[in-house]
Amino acid sequence: MPQLLAASFAVFGAAGSAALVTTAGGLTGLGIATSIGGSLLLSAASNALFARTPPSATPENIKLVIKQSSGPRLLPYGRNRMSGTVTFFRSRAGKFYRVIAHSQGPIDAIETYIVDSKEIARNAGTGAVTTAQYVVDSTSLIYIHNRPGATDSAHYSEVTAVWSDYDSTHDLKGICTTLMIAESVGPDTFRDIYPRNEPSLEIVARGLKVYDPRTDTTVWSETPALIIADFIQRADGMNQPGTVDNTVLAAAANEFEESFALAAGGTEARCRISGVASLDDDPSNTLKRMRASSGAEISLLPNGKIGIYSPKWSAPTVSISRSQIVAFEDWDGGPTAVNRYTELPFTYTDPDLGFQTTGGDPWIDATRETANGQIAIGPEMNYDMCPSHAQGRYLASRQIEIDNPAYTLKVRLKPSGRLAMFERHVEFAADVTELPDVFWRVMSYDLDLAGGGVTLNLASFLPVNRASANDGTAQALPTSDTAASIPTPTNASAAGAGLRISQSSYAAGIGVVWDARPSVALAPRLEYALAGTDNFNEWKMDETSRQATISPLADGSDYDLRLYYEAQGDKR
């Protein structure tokens, strides 16, 4: 609110006067940082499992309003901020009607509506936007209605009431949509209410529900195992119904949901997924994004089904003894010091930063830097479905172990070694003395169908656990600016002043003077009203004015004045 300088005094003719009383108002010594992300020789498994190329359904793309005949179908999982494709746009009698298709449905709920990049308040019953900017004379100028995307969705009767041809053939069944109705205003207030002309609309929504075998129900969830299983089996995803093992899935869901303390306070689950799959993308690319953003692993089970696992470390249950080994066919020390990286940058999607793709605090492996004698920067990881900085750091610390094994090994085993084919990690028994005592990841295998033996391709792996000490520092919004108080006009004074209207007659008035404005961002405002009333009228002035004469006024009457500065463009 502007600060006011006000007083009440009487108006006199030219001979009278009254005084107005005013109110005061780098890099370390280890070596030169080297980027080897483009030439790093990663394992074949890493290339197959982790996404390093951006998808079309990025957090930025799904917030755009698309005006075209058709748009991509989107599958939203977890919590996302979205706009969508305009399917209907017409105007009549000073109002526009716009229907936006946001995603495949049915979604669980819309949590927030965002108009012109600002969260607004909305009456859930009537759809009226109640934020002050969009209310004039106690009347809401914007109404927002929605359909979550059920298969029995009805068309918008609010549109049909104006255009009868928008009938039940426009019901958009199975699609999450919103209808915005916005009323125009006069030119004096248009920019204050609609600063971007046509107001944009985004939603923050809880996306698709997924099947949870632990409760045999379909629920909204951010649990990666449940979301990945849904995408694999969904007809619009990878279309492999019935292929996921529910017993393994339930165990993985429990591990993903284990709670961990955060360095900044509070807790969160081990890993979550929030993101959108575009049906324009190759489904395998979407699966890579999900796995990269959650650390989930997928393997074939002995029963022929798919097993989904969390990144939680568990000791191997299979130990390979000397009697099972036919031969060591290949053995080396893993990537050379030139190809081994020590720092891993990553991006993730931060809900606290408007659901923007954000650069995380890179994971730095000080032990490797000391051993290598240099800083080497790895390929930036794309965790665009990861909604947590701490989670991104955990995934990056694990990825550095996957991409930089100390040893790699190819070993041929007898038929009894086939148990290891379906394991994620194995170890060698104590009687295998020529190998270091480490854990090994099963990267791939080759089955000898004729002889029954199996060849394993292994890479050493150091267990990685999640800990709050490794959370790092996330980017944060700058501290909100505190609006400076608007100063009061200085050295203001007023007195009765007659305005000569003919050779021998005067009109009663008030003369007001004040100092020059302290900033070009300020404009003086002068208002007057009969004393004791609240019916103030503005006396129009130029923004550079330093004086004014209000006339004609009723001679002998008392008037109240208000003189203040207003920031240019502010709406009072």
Coordinates of C-alpha atoms in Angstrom, one line a residue:
M1 CA 0.0 0.0 0.0
P2 CA 1.3 3.5 -0.7
Q3 CA 2.2 5.7 2.2
L4 CA -0.1 8.6 2.4
L5 CA 0.4 12.2 3.4
A6 CA -3.0 13.6 4.4
A7 CA -4.6 16.6 6.0
S8 CA -7.9 18.3 6.4
F9 CA -8.3 22.1 6.0
A10 CA -10.8 24.7 4.8
V11 CA -11.0 26.2 1.4
F12 CA -11.1 30.0 1.1
G13 CA -11.1 32.4 -1.7
A14 CA -8.0 34.2 -2.9
A15 CA -7.6 36.1 0.3
G16 CA -7.8 33.1 2.7
S17 CA -5.1 30.5 3.4
A18 CA -4.3 27.5 5.6
A19 CA -1.2 25.5 6.2
L20 CA -0.8 21.7 5.7
V21 CA 1.4 19.9 8.3
T22 CA 3.7 17.4 6.5
T23 CA 4.9 14.0 7.6
A24 CA 8.4 12.7 7.0
G25 CA 8.5 9.5 5.3
G26 CA 39.0 -24.1 -8.5
L27 CA 40.9 -26.6 -8.9
T28 CA 43.2 -28.6 -6.4
G29 CA 46.9 -29.3 -6.7
L30 CA 46.1 -32.8 -8.0
G31 CA 46.2 -31.6 -11.6
I32 CA 44.3 -30.0 -14.4
A33 CA 40.6 -30.9 -14.7
T34 CA 40.1 -33.1 -17.8
S35 CA 36.7 -33.8 -19.4
I36 CA 36.7 -37.3 -20.7
G37 CA 32.9 -37.7 -20.9
G38 CA 32.9 -37.9 -24.7
S39 CA 35.7 -40.5 -25.1
L40 CA 35.3 -42.5 -21.9
L41 CA 35.3 -46.3 -22.6
L42 CA 32.4 -47.4 -20.5
S43 CA 31.3 -51.0 -20.0
A44 CA 28.7 -52.3 -22.4
A45 CA 26.2 -52.8 -19.6
S46 CA 26.5 -49.1 -18.5
N47 CA 25.7 -48.0 -22.1
A48 CA 22.7 -50.3 -22.1
L49 CA 21.3 -49.3 -18.8
F50 CA 21.7 -45.6 -18.2
A51 CA 20.3 -42.7 -20.2
R52 CA 22.7 -39.9 -21.2
T53 CA 20.6 -38.3 -23.9
P54 CA 17.7 -36.0 -23.2
P55 CA 14.2 -37.3 -24.0
S56 CA 11.5 -35.3 -25.7
A57 CA 9.3 -35.2 -22.5
T58 CA 11.7 -33.1 -20.5
P59 CA 10.5 -31.2 -17.4
E60 CA 10.8 -28.0 -19.5
N61 CA 8.9 -29.3 -22.6
I62 CA 5.9 -30.6 -20.7
K63 CA 5.3 -27.1 -19.2
L64 CA 4.8 -25.5 -22.7
V65 CA 1.4 -24.6 -24.1
I66 CA 1.2 -26.2 -27.5
K67 CA -1.1 -24.8 -30.1
Q68 CA -1.3 -27.4 -32.9
S69 CA -3.8 -29.9 -34.3
S70 CA -2.4 -32.7 -32.1
G71 CA 0.2 -33.2 -29.4
P72 CA 2.2 -36.1 -28.0
R73 CA 0.4 -38.4 -25.6
L74 CA 2.1 -38.3 -22.2
L75 CA 2.1 -40.8 -19.3
P76 CA 2.8 -38.8 -16.1
Y77 CA 4.2 -40.7 -13.1
G78 CA 4.7 -39.3 -9.6
R79 CA 4.3 -35.5 -9.3
N80 CA 4.8 -33.2 -12.3
R81 CA 4.2 -29.7 -13.4
M82 CA 2.6 -29.7 -16.8
S83 CA 0.8 -27.6 -19.4
G84 CA -0.3 -29.3 -22.6
T85 CA -2.0 -29.1 -26.0
V86 CA -4.8 -26.6 -26.7
T87 CA -7.7 -28.6 -28.2
F88 CA -10.3 -25.8 -28.2
F89 CA -10.0 -22.0 -28.2
R90 CA -12.8 -19.6 -29.0
S91 CA -14.0 -16.2 -27.6
R92 CA -17.4 -14.6 -27.4
A93 CA -18.9 -11.7 -25.5
G94 CA -15.7 -10.6 -23.9
K95 CA -14.7 -14.1 -22.7
F96 CA -12.3 -16.7 -24.0
Y97 CA -12.7 -20.4 -23.6
R98 CA -9.6 -22.7 -23.8
V99 CA -9.4 -26.5 -23.3
I100 CA -6.0 -27.9 -22.7
A101 CA -5.2 -31.6 -22.9
H102 CA -2.4 -32.3 -20.3
S103 CA -1.8 -36.0 -20.3
Q104 CA -3.1 -39.5 -20.4
G105 CA -5.5 -40.2 -17.6
P106 CA -7.0 -40.9 -15.2
I107 CA -4.6 -39.0 -13.0
D108 CA -4.8 -39.1 -9.2
A109 CA -5.3 -35.4 -8.5
I110 CA -4.4 -31.9 -9.4
E111 CA -2.7 -30.3 -6.5
T112 CA -1.9 -26.8 -7.8
Y113 CA -3.0 -24.4 -10.5
I114 CA -0.5 -21.9 -11.9
V115 CA -1.6 -18.9 -13.9
D116 CA 1.1 -16.8 -15.6
S117 CA 3.8 -18.7 -13.6
K118 CA 2.2 -17.9 -10.2
E119 CA 0.2 -20.2 -8.0
I120 CA -3.4 -19.1 -7.6
A121 CA -6.2 -19.8 -5.2
R122 CA -9.3 -21.5 -6.6
N123 CA -12.7 -22.4 -5.3
A124 CA -12.9 -26.1 -5.8
G125 CA -16.7 -26.1 -6.0
T126 CA -17.2 -23.3 -8.5
G127 CA -13.8 -23.3 -10.2
A128 CA -13.5 -19.5 -9.6
V129 CA -10.0 -18.1 -9.2
T130 CA -10.0 -16.1 -6.0
T131 CA -6.6 -14.6 -6.1
A132 CA -7.0 -10.8 -5.7
Q133 CA -5.3 -10.0 -9.1
Y134 CA -8.1 -11.8 -10.9
V135 CA -11.1 -10.4 -8.9
V136 CA -12.7 -7.1 -9.8
D137 CA -15.7 -5.7 -7.9
S138 CA -16.0 -9.0 -6.0
T139 CA -16.3 -10.9 -9.3
S140 CA -13.8 -13.6 -10.4
L141 CA -12.5 -13.0 -13.9
I142 CA -11.1 -16.5 -14.4
Y143 CA -12.8 -19.9 -13.9
I144 CA -10.9 -23.2 -14.2
H145 CA -12.6 -26.5 -14.5
N146 CA -11.0 -29.9 -14.9
R147 CA -11.5 -33.5 -15.9
P148 CA -8.9 -36.1 -14.5
G149 CA -9.2 -38.3 -17.5
A150 CA -11.6 -41.1 -16.6
T151 CA -12.9 -43.3 -19.4
D152 CA -16.4 -42.0 -18.8
S153 CA -15.4 -38.3 -18.8
A154 CA -18.1 -35.8 -19.9
H155 CA -17.6 -32.9 -22.2
Y156 CA -17.5 -29.4 -20.8
S157 CA -21.1 -28.1 -20.6
E158 CA -19.8 -24.6 -20.0
V159 CA -18.5 -24.6 -23.6
T160 CA -21.6 -26.3 -25.0
A161 CA -23.8 -23.6 -23.4
V162 CA -22.1 -21.1 -25.8
W163 CA -21.3 -23.3 -28.8
S164 CA -23.8 -26.1 -29.2
D165 CA -21.6 -28.0 -31.7
Y166 CA -19.2 -28.7 -28.8
D167 CA -21.2 -31.7 -27.7
S168 CA -20.6 -35.3 -26.4
T169 CA -18.3 -36.0 -29.3
H170 CA -15.7 -33.7 -27.7
D171 CA -15.5 -35.5 -24.3
L172 CA -11.8 -36.3 -24.5
K173 CA -12.3 -39.6 -22.6
G174 CA -9.2 -40.9 -20.9
I175 CA -7.4 -37.6 -21.2
C176 CA -6.7 -35.2 -18.3
T177 CA -7.9 -31.8 -19.3
T178 CA -8.7 -28.3 -18.0
L179 CA -11.0 -25.6 -19.2
M180 CA -10.1 -22.0 -18.5
I181 CA -12.7 -19.3 -19.0
A182 CA -11.3 -15.7 -18.8
E183 CA -13.1 -12.5 -19.0
S184 CA -11.6 -9.4 -20.5
V185 CA -11.3 -6.0 -18.8
G186 CA -10.9 -2.4 -19.8
P187 CA -7.6 -1.0 -21.1
D188 CA -6.8 0.9 -17.9
T189 CA -6.5 -2.3 -15.9
F190 CA -5.8 -4.9 -18.6
R191 CA -2.0 -5.0 -18.1
D192 CA -2.4 -5.2 -14.3
I193 CA -4.6 -8.3 -14.6
Y194 CA -3.3 -9.9 -17.7
P195 CA 0.4 -8.8 -18.0
R196 CA 1.1 -11.5 -20.7
N197 CA -2.1 -10.9 -22.7
E198 CA -3.6 -14.4 -22.9
P199 CA -3.0 -16.0 -19.4
S200 CA -1.1 -19.3 -19.4
L201 CA -2.1 -22.3 -17.3
E202 CA 0.0 -25.0 -15.8
I203 CA -0.9 -27.7 -13.2
V204 CA 1.0 -29.6 -10.6
A205 CA -0.5 -33.1 -10.7
R206 CA -0.3 -36.4 -9.0
G207 CA -0.1 -38.7 -12.1
L208 CA -1.2 -42.2 -13.0
K209 CA -2.0 -44.8 -10.4
V210 CA 0.1 -48.0 -10.5
Y211 CA -0.5 -51.6 -9.2
D212 CA 1.0 -52.5 -5.8
P213 CA 1.3 -56.3 -5.3
R214 CA 1.7 -55.8 -1.5
T215 CA -1.9 -54.6 -1.1
D216 CA -3.3 -55.9 -4.4
T217 CA -4.6 -52.4 -5.1
T218 CA -3.9 -49.6 -7.7
V219 CA -2.6 -46.5 -6.0
W220 CA -0.7 -43.3 -6.7
S221 CA 3.0 -43.7 -5.9
E222 CA 6.5 -42.4 -6.5
T223 CA 8.1 -45.8 -5.8
P224 CA 10.3 -46.6 -8.8
A225 CA 9.8 -50.4 -8.7
L226 CA 6.0 -50.0 -9.0
I227 CA 6.3 -47.3 -11.7
I228 CA 8.8 -49.3 -13.8
A229 CA 6.6 -52.5 -13.5
D230 CA 3.6 -50.4 -14.7
F231 CA 5.5 -49.0 -17.7
I232 CA 6.8 -52.5 -18.7
Q233 CA 3.4 -54.1 -18.5
R234 CA 1.2 -51.1 -19.7
A235 CA -0.2 -51.4 -23.2
D236 CA 0.9 -47.8 -23.9
G237 CA 4.3 -48.6 -22.5
M238 CA 6.3 -51.6 -23.4
N239 CA 3.2 -53.8 -23.6
Q240 CA 4.5 -56.8 -21.8
P241 CA 1.6 -57.7 -19.4
G242 CA 2.2 -60.4 -16.8
T243 CA 6.0 -60.5 -17.3
V244 CA 7.1 -58.9 -13.9
D245 CA 7.6 -61.2 -10.9
N246 CA 5.4 -59.7 -8.2
T247 CA 7.3 -61.3 -5.3
V248 CA 10.5 -59.7 -6.3
L249 CA 8.6 -56.5 -7.1
A250 CA 7.1 -56.3 -3.6
A251 CA 10.6 -56.7 -2.0
A252 CA 12.1 -54.0 -4.2
A253 CA 9.2 -51.6 -3.4
N254 CA 9.9 -52.1 0.3
E255 CA 13.6 -51.3 -0.2
F256 CA 12.9 -48.2 -2.3
E257 CA 10.5 -46.9 0.3
E258 CA 13.0 -47.2 3.2
S259 CA 13.3 -43.8 5.0
F260 CA 16.6 -41.9 5.2
A261 CA 17.5 -38.8 7.1
L262 CA 18.5 -35.7 5.1
A263 CA 21.4 -33.5 6.1
A264 CA 19.1 -30.5 5.7
G265 CA 16.5 -32.0 8.0
G266 CA 13.6 -34.3 7.5
T267 CA 13.5 -37.7 5.8
E268 CA 12.8 -39.1 2.3
A269 CA 12.6 -42.5 0.7
R270 CA 15.7 -44.2 -0.7
C271 CA 14.7 -43.3 -4.3
R272 CA 11.6 -41.9 -6.0
I273 CA 10.5 -41.3 -9.6
S274 CA 8.6 -38.3 -10.9
G275 CA 8.5 -37.7 -14.6
V276 CA 6.6 -38.0 -17.8
A277 CA 6.9 -40.6 -20.6
S278 CA 6.1 -39.4 -24.1
L279 CA 4.6 -42.0 -26.4
D280 CA 6.6 -40.3 -29.2
D281 CA 9.8 -41.7 -27.5
D282 CA 11.1 -45.2 -27.9
P283 CA 9.9 -47.1 -24.8
S284 CA 13.4 -48.4 -24.2
N285 CA 14.6 -44.8 -23.9
T286 CA 12.0 -44.1 -21.3
L287 CA 13.0 -47.3 -19.4
K288 CA 16.6 -46.1 -19.4
R289 CA 15.5 -42.7 -17.9
M290 CA 13.6 -44.5 -15.2
R291 CA 16.5 -46.8 -14.3
A292 CA 19.1 -44.0 -14.4
S293 CA 16.9 -41.7 -12.2
S294 CA 16.3 -44.4 -9.6
G295 CA 19.2 -46.8 -9.7
A296 CA 16.7 -49.7 -10.4
E297 CA 18.1 -52.9 -11.9
I298 CA 16.3 -55.4 -14.1
S299 CA 17.3 -59.0 -14.7
L300 CA 15.8 -62.2 -16.0
L301 CA 14.7 -64.7 -13.3
P302 CA 15.0 -68.5 -13.5
N303 CA 11.2 -68.7 -13.8
G304 CA 11.4 -66.6 -17.1
K305 CA 9.9 -63.5 -15.5
I306 CA 11.5 -60.0 -15.0
G307 CA 12.9 -59.1 -11.7
I308 CA 13.1 -55.5 -10.6
Y309 CA 15.6 -54.6 -7.9
S310 CA 16.4 -51.5 -5.8
P311 CA 20.0 -50.1 -5.6
K312 CA 20.2 -51.2 -2.0
W313 CA 23.4 -53.2 -1.4
S314 CA 23.0 -56.8 -0.2
A315 CA 25.8 -59.3 0.1
P316 CA 26.0 -62.0 -2.7
T317 CA 24.2 -65.3 -2.1
V318 CA 26.3 -67.2 -4.7
S319 CA 30.0 -67.9 -4.1
I320 CA 32.0 -69.4 -7.0
S321 CA 34.5 -72.1 -5.8
R322 CA 37.7 -73.3 -7.6
S323 CA 36.0 -76.6 -8.5
Q324 CA 33.4 -74.7 -10.6
I325 CA 36.0 -72.7 -12.6
V326 CA 37.1 -74.0 -16.0
A327 CA 39.3 -71.1 -17.0
F328 CA 40.0 -67.4 -16.6
E329 CA 39.7 -66.1 -20.1
D330 CA 40.3 -62.4 -19.6
W331 CA 41.6 -60.4 -16.7
D332 CA 42.7 -56.8 -16.4
G333 CA 42.7 -53.8 -14.2
G334 CA 39.6 -52.1 -15.5
P335 CA 39.8 -48.7 -17.2
T336 CA 43.2 -47.1 -17.3
A337 CA 44.0 -44.0 -15.3
V338 CA 43.5 -42.0 -18.5
N339 CA 40.0 -43.3 -19.0
R340 CA 39.0 -43.5 -15.3
Y341 CA 37.0 -40.5 -14.1
T342 CA 36.9 -39.1 -10.6
E343 CA 34.1 -36.5 -10.7
L344 CA 30.5 -37.1 -11.9
P345 CA 28.2 -34.2 -12.7
F346 CA 24.4 -34.8 -12.9
T347 CA 21.1 -33.0 -13.5
Y348 CA 17.9 -33.7 -11.7
T349 CA 14.4 -32.1 -11.5
D350 CA 13.9 -29.9 -8.4
P351 CA 10.3 -29.3 -7.3
D352 CA 11.5 -26.5 -5.1
L353 CA 12.8 -24.7 -8.2
G354 CA 9.6 -24.8 -10.2
F355 CA 10.2 -28.4 -11.4
Q356 CA 13.2 -27.2 -13.5
T357 CA 16.0 -29.5 -14.6
T358 CA 18.8 -28.4 -12.3
G359 CA 22.5 -29.1 -12.1
G360 CA 23.4 -31.0 -8.9
D361 CA 26.5 -30.8 -6.7
P362 CA 28.9 -33.1 -8.6
W363 CA 30.0 -36.3 -6.9
I364 CA 33.8 -36.1 -6.3
D365 CA 35.8 -39.2 -5.5
A366 CA 38.8 -37.9 -3.6
T367 CA 40.3 -41.3 -3.2
R368 CA 40.4 -41.9 -7.0
E369 CA 41.7 -38.4 -7.6
T370 CA 44.7 -39.1 -5.3
A371 CA 45.3 -42.5 -6.9
N372 CA 45.0 -41.2 -10.5
G373 CA 47.0 -38.0 -9.8
Q374 CA 44.5 -35.9 -11.7
I375 CA 40.9 -34.6 -11.8
A376 CA 38.9 -36.2 -14.6
I377 CA 35.3 -35.2 -15.2
G378 CA 32.9 -38.0 -16.3
P379 CA 29.8 -37.8 -18.6
E380 CA 27.0 -35.7 -17.1
M381 CA 24.2 -38.0 -15.9
N382 CA 20.6 -37.2 -16.9
Y383 CA 18.4 -37.9 -13.9
D384 CA 15.5 -35.9 -15.1
M385 CA 13.0 -38.3 -13.4
C386 CA 14.8 -37.8 -10.0
P387 CA 13.0 -35.3 -7.8
S388 CA 15.7 -35.1 -5.1
H389 CA 19.2 -33.6 -5.0
A390 CA 20.3 -36.0 -2.2
Q391 CA 19.0 -38.9 -4.3
G392 CA 20.9 -37.7 -7.3
R393 CA 24.1 -37.6 -5.3
Y394 CA 23.5 -41.2 -4.1
L395 CA 23.0 -42.3 -7.7
A396 CA 26.1 -40.5 -8.9
S397 CA 28.3 -42.0 -6.2
R398 CA 27.0 -45.5 -7.2
Q399 CA 27.5 -44.8 -10.9
I400 CA 31.1 -43.8 -10.4
E401 CA 31.7 -47.3 -9.0
I402 CA 29.9 -49.0 -11.9
D403 CA 31.8 -47.1 -14.6
N404 CA 35.3 -47.3 -12.9
P405 CA 35.8 -50.9 -11.7
A406 CA 39.3 -51.7 -10.4
Y407 CA 39.2 -55.0 -12.2
T408 CA 37.3 -56.8 -15.0
L409 CA 37.2 -60.5 -15.5
K410 CA 35.9 -63.1 -17.9
V411 CA 35.5 -66.5 -16.4
R412 CA 34.3 -69.8 -17.8
L413 CA 32.4 -72.1 -15.4
K414 CA 31.1 -75.7 -15.4
P415 CA 27.3 -76.3 -15.6
S416 CA 27.1 -75.9 -11.8
G417 CA 28.1 -72.3 -12.2
R418 CA 24.8 -71.5 -14.0
L419 CA 23.3 -70.4 -10.7
A420 CA 25.4 -67.2 -11.1
M421 CA 23.7 -66.2 -14.4
F422 CA 20.6 -64.8 -12.6
E423 CA 22.6 -63.0 -9.9
R424 CA 23.4 -59.2 -9.8
H425 CA 26.5 -59.7 -7.6
V426 CA 28.7 -62.8 -6.9
E427 CA 31.9 -63.5 -5.0
F428 CA 34.7 -66.0 -5.2
A429 CA 35.3 -68.5 -2.5
A430 CA 38.4 -68.3 -0.3
D431 CA 40.1 -71.1 -2.2
V432 CA 40.3 -68.9 -5.3
T433 CA 43.5 -67.2 -4.1
E434 CA 44.7 -65.7 -7.4
L435 CA 41.9 -63.1 -7.4
P436 CA 41.5 -60.2 -5.0
D437 CA 38.8 -60.5 -2.3
V438 CA 36.2 -58.1 -3.8
F439 CA 32.6 -58.2 -4.8
W440 CA 31.8 -58.6 -8.5
R441 CA 28.9 -57.3 -10.7
V442 CA 27.5 -59.8 -13.3
M443 CA 27.6 -57.6 -16.4
S444 CA 26.6 -60.3 -18.9
Y445 CA 26.8 -64.0 -19.6
D446 CA 27.2 -66.5 -22.5
L447 CA 25.5 -69.9 -22.2
D448 CA 27.2 -72.9 -23.8
L449 CA 24.1 -74.8 -25.0
A450 CA 26.1 -77.8 -26.1
G451 CA 28.3 -78.3 -23.1
G452 CA 26.0 -76.7 -20.5
G453 CA 28.7 -74.4 -19.1
V454 CA 28.4 -70.6 -18.7
T455 CA 30.9 -67.7 -19.3
L456 CA 30.5 -64.7 -17.0
N457 CA 31.7 -61.2 -17.7
L458 CA 32.3 -59.6 -14.3
A459 CA 33.4 -56.2 -12.9
S460 CA 34.6 -55.5 -9.4
F461 CA 32.2 -53.3 -7.3
L462 CA 32.6 -51.4 -4.1
P463 CA 29.3 -51.4 -2.1
V464 CA 27.6 -48.0 -2.0
N465 CA 25.2 -47.1 0.8
R466 CA 23.1 -43.9 1.1
A467 CA 24.1 -41.6 3.9
S468 CA 23.1 -38.0 4.8
A469 CA 26.8 -37.0 5.0
N470 CA 26.9 -37.4 1.2
D471 CA 23.8 -35.2 0.4
G472 CA 25.9 -32.3 -0.8
T473 CA 24.5 -28.8 -1.4
A474 CA 21.6 -28.2 -3.7
Q475 CA 21.0 -25.0 -5.6
A476 CA 18.5 -22.8 -3.9
L477 CA 16.4 -19.8 -4.9
P478 CA 17.9 -16.5 -3.9
T479 CA 16.5 -14.8 -0.9
S480 CA 13.3 -13.0 -1.8
D481 CA 13.8 -9.3 -2.2
T482 CA 12.2 -7.1 0.5
A483 CA 10.3 -4.4 -1.1
A484 CA 11.6 -1.0 -0.2
S485 CA 9.1 1.3 1.4
I486 CA 7.8 4.0 -0.8
P487 CA 8.9 7.4 0.5
T488 CA 6.5 10.2 1.5
P489 CA 6.7 13.5 -0.5
T490 CA 8.8 16.0 1.3
N491 CA 8.2 19.7 2.1
A492 CA 4.6 19.4 1.0
S493 CA 2.3 22.3 1.7
A494 CA -1.1 23.4 0.7
A495 CA -3.2 26.6 0.9
G496 CA -6.4 28.0 -0.4
A497 CA -5.8 29.4 -3.9
G498 CA -8.3 31.2 -6.1
L499 CA -8.2 30.5 -9.8
R500 CA -9.0 33.5 -11.9
I501 CA -11.8 32.7 -14.4
S502 CA -12.6 36.2 -15.6
Q503 CA -11.5 39.8 -15.2
S504 CA -13.3 40.2 -11.9
S505 CA -14.1 36.7 -10.6
Y506 CA -12.3 33.8 -9.0
A507 CA -13.0 30.0 -8.5
A508 CA -12.2 28.5 -5.2
G509 CA -9.3 26.0 -5.1
I510 CA -6.4 24.6 -3.3
G511 CA -2.7 25.0 -4.3
V512 CA -0.3 22.2 -3.4
V513 CA 3.5 22.1 -3.7
W514 CA 6.2 19.5 -2.8
D515 CA 9.8 18.6 -3.6
A516 CA 10.9 16.9 -6.7
R517 CA 10.4 13.1 -6.7
P518 CA 13.5 11.2 -5.3
S519 CA 13.4 8.6 -8.1
V520 CA 12.1 8.4 -11.7
A521 CA 10.5 5.1 -10.7
L522 CA 8.0 7.1 -8.6
A523 CA 5.0 9.1 -9.7
P524 CA 3.1 11.6 -7.5
R525 CA -0.6 11.0 -6.8
L526 CA -2.9 13.7 -5.5
E527 CA -6.5 13.0 -4.3
Y528 CA -9.2 15.1 -2.7
A529 CA -12.6 14.6 -1.0
L530 CA -15.0 16.7 1.0
A531 CA -14.0 16.4 4.7
G532 CA -15.5 13.5 6.5
T533 CA -16.3 11.5 3.4
D534 CA -14.4 8.8 1.7
N535 CA -15.3 9.8 -1.8
F536 CA -11.8 10.7 -3.0
N537 CA -11.2 11.9 -6.5
E538 CA -7.8 11.8 -8.2
W539 CA -6.4 15.1 -9.6
K540 CA -4.6 14.1 -12.8
M541 CA -1.0 15.2 -13.0
D542 CA 2.2 14.5 -14.9
E543 CA 4.6 12.1 -13.3
T544 CA 7.2 14.9 -13.0
S545 CA 4.8 17.4 -11.3
R546 CA 5.9 19.3 -8.2
Q547 CA 2.8 21.4 -7.8
A548 CA -0.9 21.4 -8.6
T549 CA -4.0 23.6 -8.2
I550 CA -7.2 21.8 -7.5
S551 CA -10.1 23.9 -8.8
P552 CA -13.0 24.6 -8.9
L553 CA -14.1 23.6 -5.4
A554 CA -17.0 24.7 -3.2
D555 CA -16.0 28.0 -1.5
G556 CA -15.9 27.7 2.3
S557 CA -16.0 23.9 2.4
D558 CA -13.4 21.7 4.1
Y559 CA -11.5 19.2 2.1
D560 CA -9.2 16.3 2.8
L561 CA -6.1 15.8 0.6
R562 CA -4.0 12.7 0.1
L563 CA -0.5 13.2 -1.5
Y564 CA 1.7 10.2 -2.0
Y565 CA 4.1 8.5 -4.4
E566 CA 3.3 5.4 -6.3
A567 CA 5.8 3.0 -8.0
Q568 CA 5.4 3.2 -11.8
G569 CA 3.2 0.3 -13.0
D570 CA 1.9 -0.6 -9.6
K571 CA -1.8 -1.3 -9.2
R572 CA -3.3 0.3 -6.2

